[in-house]
Coordinates of C-alpha atoms in Angstrom, one line a residue:
X1 CA -12.3 34.8 40.3
X2 CA -11.1 31.1 40.3
X3 CA -14.4 30.1 41.8
X4 CA -16.6 32.2 39.4
X5 CA -14.5 30.7 36.4
X6 CA -14.9 27.1 37.7
X7 CA -18.7 27.6 38.2
X8 CA -18.7 29.2 34.6
X9 CA -16.9 26.2 33.1
X10 CA -19.3 23.7 34.8
X11 CA -22.4 25.7 33.5
X12 CA -21.0 25.5 30.0
X13 CA -20.2 21.9 30.1
X14 CA -23.6 21.2 31.6
X15 CA -25.4 22.9 28.9
X16 CA -23.3 21.4 26.2
X17 CA -24.2 17.8 27.6
X18 CA -27.8 18.7 27.8
X19 CA -27.8 20.0 24.1
X20 CA -25.9 16.8 23.1
X21 CA -28.5 14.6 25.1
X22 CA -31.4 16.6 23.4
X23 CA -29.9 15.7 19.8
X24 CA -29.3 12.1 20.5
X25 CA -32.6 11.3 22.3
X26 CA -34.6 10.8 19.1
X27 CA -31.9 8.4 17.7
X28 CA -32.2 6.4 20.9
X29 CA -35.8 5.4 20.2
X30 CA -34.3 3.0 17.6
X31 CA -33.1 0.7 20.2
X32 CA -36.4 -0.3 21.9
X33 CA -38.0 -0.4 18.4
X34 CA -35.5 -2.8 17.3
X35 CA -36.6 -5.4 20.0
X36 CA -40.2 -5.5 19.1
X37 CA -41.5 -8.9 18.5
X38 CA -44.1 -7.7 16.0
X39 CA -43.3 -7.9 12.2
X40 CA -44.0 -4.0 11.9
X41 CA -42.4 -1.1 13.4
X42 CA -43.7 -0.5 17.1
X43 CA -42.5 -0.3 20.6
X44 CA -42.3 -3.7 22.4
X45 CA -45.1 -4.1 25.1
X46 CA -44.0 -6.8 27.6
X47 CA -42.0 -8.9 25.5
X48 CA -38.7 -8.2 23.7
X49 CA -37.2 -10.1 20.8
X50 CA -33.9 -10.2 18.9
X51 CA -35.4 -12.0 15.8
X52 CA -34.8 -8.7 13.8
X53 CA -31.1 -8.6 14.5
X54 CA -31.1 -12.4 13.4
X55 CA -32.8 -11.2 10.0
X56 CA -29.7 -9.0 9.4
X57 CA -27.3 -12.0 9.3
X58 CA -29.7 -14.6 7.7
X59 CA -31.6 -12.5 5.1
X60 CA -29.4 -12.6 1.7
X61 CA -30.6 -9.2 0.8
X62 CA -29.3 -7.5 3.9
X63 CA -26.1 -9.5 3.4
X64 CA -25.7 -8.5 0.0
X65 CA -26.5 -4.8 0.9
X66 CA -23.8 -4.8 3.6
X67 CA -21.3 -6.4 1.3
X68 CA -21.8 -3.8 -1.4
X69 CA -21.6 -1.0 0.9
X70 CA -18.3 -2.4 2.5
X71 CA -16.8 -2.9 -1.0
X72 CA -17.8 0.5 -2.4
X73 CA -16.8 2.3 1.0
X74 CA -13.4 0.7 1.2
X75 CA -12.6 1.3 -2.5
X76 CA -13.9 5.0 -2.2
X77 CA -11.6 5.5 0.8
X78 CA -8.6 4.3 -0.8
X79 CA -9.2 6.5 -3.8
X80 CA -10.2 9.6 -1.9
X81 CA -7.2 9.2 0.4
X82 CA -4.9 8.8 -2.6
X83 CA -6.2 11.7 -4.5
X84 CA -6.9 14.0 -1.4
X85 CA -3.6 13.5 0.1
X86 CA -1.6 13.8 -3.1
X87 CA -3.5 17.2 -4.0
X88 CA -2.9 18.5 -0.3
X89 CA 0.9 17.7 -0.5
X90 CA 1.3 19.0 -4.1
X91 CA -0.2 22.4 -3.1
X92 CA 1.8 22.5 0.0
X93 CA 5.0 21.9 -2.0
X94 CA 4.0 24.4 -4.6
X95 CA 5.5 27.9 -4.2
X96 CA 3.4 29.6 -6.8
X97 CA 0.8 32.2 -5.8
X98 CA -1.9 30.4 -7.9
X99 CA -1.6 27.4 -5.6
X100 CA -3.6 29.2 -2.9
X101 CA -6.5 29.7 -5.4
X102 CA -6.3 26.0 -6.7
X103 CA -6.7 24.9 -3.2
X104 CA -10.5 26.0 -3.4
X105 CA -11.1 23.4 -6.2
X106 CA -10.9 20.2 -4.1
X107 CA -13.7 21.7 -1.8
X108 CA -16.2 22.0 -4.6
X109 CA -17.9 18.6 -3.9
X110 CA -18.8 20.1 -0.6
X111 CA -20.5 23.3 -2.0
X112 CA -22.3 21.7 -5.0
X113 CA -25.9 20.3 -3.9
X114 CA -26.1 16.5 -3.8
X115 CA -28.8 16.5 -6.6
X116 CA -26.5 18.3 -8.9
X117 CA -23.7 16.0 -8.3
X118 CA -25.8 13.1 -8.8
X119 CA -26.9 14.3 -12.2
X120 CA -23.4 14.9 -13.2
X121 CA -22.3 11.5 -12.1
X122 CA -25.1 9.8 -13.7
X123 CA -24.5 11.4 -17.0
X124 CA -20.9 10.7 -16.7
X125 CA -21.7 6.9 -16.1
X126 CA -23.8 6.8 -19.2
X127 CA -21.2 8.4 -21.3
X128 CA -18.5 5.9 -20.1
X129 CA -21.1 2.8 -20.0
X130 CA -20.6 2.4 -16.3
X131 CA -24.1 2.6 -15.0
X132 CA -24.9 0.3 -12.1
X133 CA -21.3 -0.8 -11.7
X134 CA -19.0 -0.9 -8.6
X135 CA -16.5 1.3 -10.4
X136 CA -18.9 4.1 -11.0
X137 CA -20.1 4.1 -7.5
X138 CA -16.6 3.9 -6.0
X139 CA -15.3 6.8 -8.3
X140 CA -18.5 9.1 -7.4
X141 CA -18.1 8.3 -3.6
X142 CA -14.5 9.0 -3.6
X143 CA -15.1 12.3 -5.2
X144 CA -17.6 13.2 -2.4
X145 CA -15.3 11.9 0.3
X146 CA -11.9 13.5 -1.1
X147 CA -12.6 17.2 0.2
X148 CA -12.4 15.8 3.9
X149 CA -9.1 14.1 3.2
X150 CA -7.8 17.3 1.7
X151 CA -8.9 19.3 4.6
X152 CA -7.4 16.9 7.2
X153 CA -4.1 16.5 5.5
X154 CA -3.8 20.1 4.8
X155 CA -4.3 20.9 8.5
X156 CA -1.6 18.2 9.2
X157 CA 0.8 19.6 6.9
X158 CA 0.8 23.0 8.7
X159 CA 2.9 21.3 11.5
X160 CA 5.4 19.9 8.9
X161 CA 8.6 22.0 8.2
X162 CA 9.1 22.0 4.4
X163 CA 12.8 22.3 5.0
X164 CA 13.0 18.5 6.2
X165 CA 12.0 17.6 2.6
X166 CA 14.6 19.9 1.3
X167 CA 17.3 18.4 3.6
X168 CA 16.2 14.8 2.5
X169 CA 16.6 15.8 -1.1
X170 CA 20.0 17.4 -0.7
X171 CA 21.1 14.0 0.9
X172 CA 20.2 12.2 -2.3
X173 CA 16.6 11.0 -2.0
X174 CA 14.2 11.7 -4.7
X175 CA 11.1 13.7 -4.3
X176 CA 8.6 10.8 -3.9
X177 CA 10.9 9.0 -1.5
X178 CA 11.3 12.1 0.6
X179 CA 7.6 12.5 0.8
X180 CA 6.9 9.0 1.6
X181 CA 9.7 8.7 4.3
X182 CA 9.5 12.2 5.7
X183 CA 6.0 13.7 5.0
X184 CA 3.7 10.8 5.1
X185 CA 4.9 9.7 8.8
X186 CA 4.2 13.1 9.9
X187 CA 0.7 13.5 8.6
X188 CA -0.7 10.1 9.8
X189 CA -3.3 11.6 12.0
X190 CA -4.6 13.8 9.3
X191 CA -4.7 10.7 6.8
X192 CA -6.5 8.6 9.5
X193 CA -9.2 11.2 10.1
X194 CA -9.7 11.9 6.4
X195 CA -10.1 8.1 5.7
X196 CA -12.8 7.9 8.5
X197 CA -14.6 10.7 7.1
X198 CA -14.5 9.4 3.6
X199 CA -15.4 5.9 4.6
X200 CA -18.6 7.3 6.4
X201 CA -19.4 9.7 3.6
X202 CA -19.5 6.7 1.3
X203 CA -21.4 4.5 3.9
X204 CA -24.1 7.1 4.3
X205 CA -24.4 8.2 0.8
X206 CA -27.9 7.7 -0.8
X207 CA -28.7 10.4 -3.2
X208 CA -25.8 9.9 -5.7
X209 CA -26.2 6.2 -5.2
X210 CA -29.9 6.3 -6.3
X211 CA -28.8 8.0 -9.6
X212 CA -25.9 5.6 -10.6
X213 CA -27.0 2.2 -9.4
X214 CA -30.3 0.3 -9.7
X215 CA -29.9 -3.5 -8.9
X216 CA -26.4 -4.8 -9.6
X217 CA -25.0 -2.6 -6.8
X218 CA -27.5 -2.2 -4.0
X219 CA -25.9 -0.5 -1.0
X220 CA -27.1 -0.6 2.7
X221 CA -28.6 3.0 2.5
X222 CA -30.6 2.1 -0.5
X223 CA -31.9 -1.1 1.3
X224 CA -32.9 0.9 4.2
X225 CA -34.8 3.6 2.0
X226 CA -36.5 0.7 0.0
X227 CA -37.8 -1.0 3.2
X228 CA -39.0 2.3 4.8
X229 CA -40.8 3.2 1.6
X230 CA -42.4 -0.3 1.1
X231 CA -43.1 -2.3 4.3
X232 CA -41.4 -0.4 7.4
X233 CA -39.3 -3.5 8.3
X234 CA -38.2 -3.4 12.0
X235 CA -35.0 -4.9 10.8
X236 CA -34.3 -1.3 9.6
X237 CA -34.5 -0.2 13.3
X238 CA -32.1 -3.1 14.1
X239 CA -29.3 -2.1 11.6
X240 CA -29.9 1.6 12.6
X241 CA -29.3 0.7 16.2
X242 CA -26.3 -1.3 15.3
X243 CA -24.9 1.6 13.4
X244 CA -25.5 4.2 16.1
X245 CA -23.8 1.9 18.5
X246 CA -20.8 1.4 16.4
X247 CA -20.5 5.2 15.5
X248 CA -20.5 6.0 19.4
X249 CA -17.9 3.2 20.0
X250 CA -15.6 4.5 17.3
X251 CA -16.0 8.0 18.5
X252 CA -15.4 7.3 22.3
X253 CA -12.5 5.1 21.3
X254 CA -11.0 7.9 19.2
X255 CA -11.2 10.3 21.9
X256 CA -9.9 8.1 24.6
X257 CA -7.1 6.7 22.3
X258 CA -6.4 9.7 20.1
X259 CA -3.2 9.5 17.9
X260 CA 0.0 10.9 19.5
X261 CA 0.2 13.6 16.6
X262 CA -3.2 15.0 17.6
X263 CA -2.6 15.0 21.3
X264 CA 0.8 16.9 20.7
X265 CA -0.8 19.4 18.5
X266 CA -3.8 20.0 21.0
X267 CA -1.3 20.4 23.7
X268 CA 0.7 23.2 21.9

């Protein structure tokens, strides 16, 4: 039985890796294409060039797009973590039966189609006079990333005993101090995971961005989209290769250096 079970596990692992390689293979094409010496998208033939990587750090348009994406991503992440974590903790503290139904509301941005959300955000930006501003884009991206924070924090709160908050309050600490000193340290893995999801949701967002911004805020996905439509600049392959590499490094790093809270939860 043990020999059969080990062979079965080996087969499942092999199939999983084969499927993963099959899904990742098309993305790997961007790496050789980013090394082409030609001014158009093509595979290198005999010669390789890193000039298109140099374009990313010398072209003002690429630098501006990168700056806008970083500013919007960080702002949206901070706002999404604040709102999502507060909502999850508030529902976790609530004892009413209606709280279970209210827990569905933060997940609506995941259910509503992106085009519908983009139209709603665009109309709201017009009403408030915030079209093509950082504030409008940060708020919109924060709303899209907030469900991920809500889900990860809610999952982390399942391992927190509510009686610890009650004990803290009985010793004289206020509600907010009890949450900050007792709850928040115990849900750090959930906050970290949610913030990563929220940041990459903002970083990769294109539909809502195209409806809200035009020229003043021109994020990296919009720059990539514009270049693919107009001239298929090989710099797109270069930035895509860098983003894939960074994503793989972050994913592998998270697996190898997983937070202690996640490890203990997995062990249990």
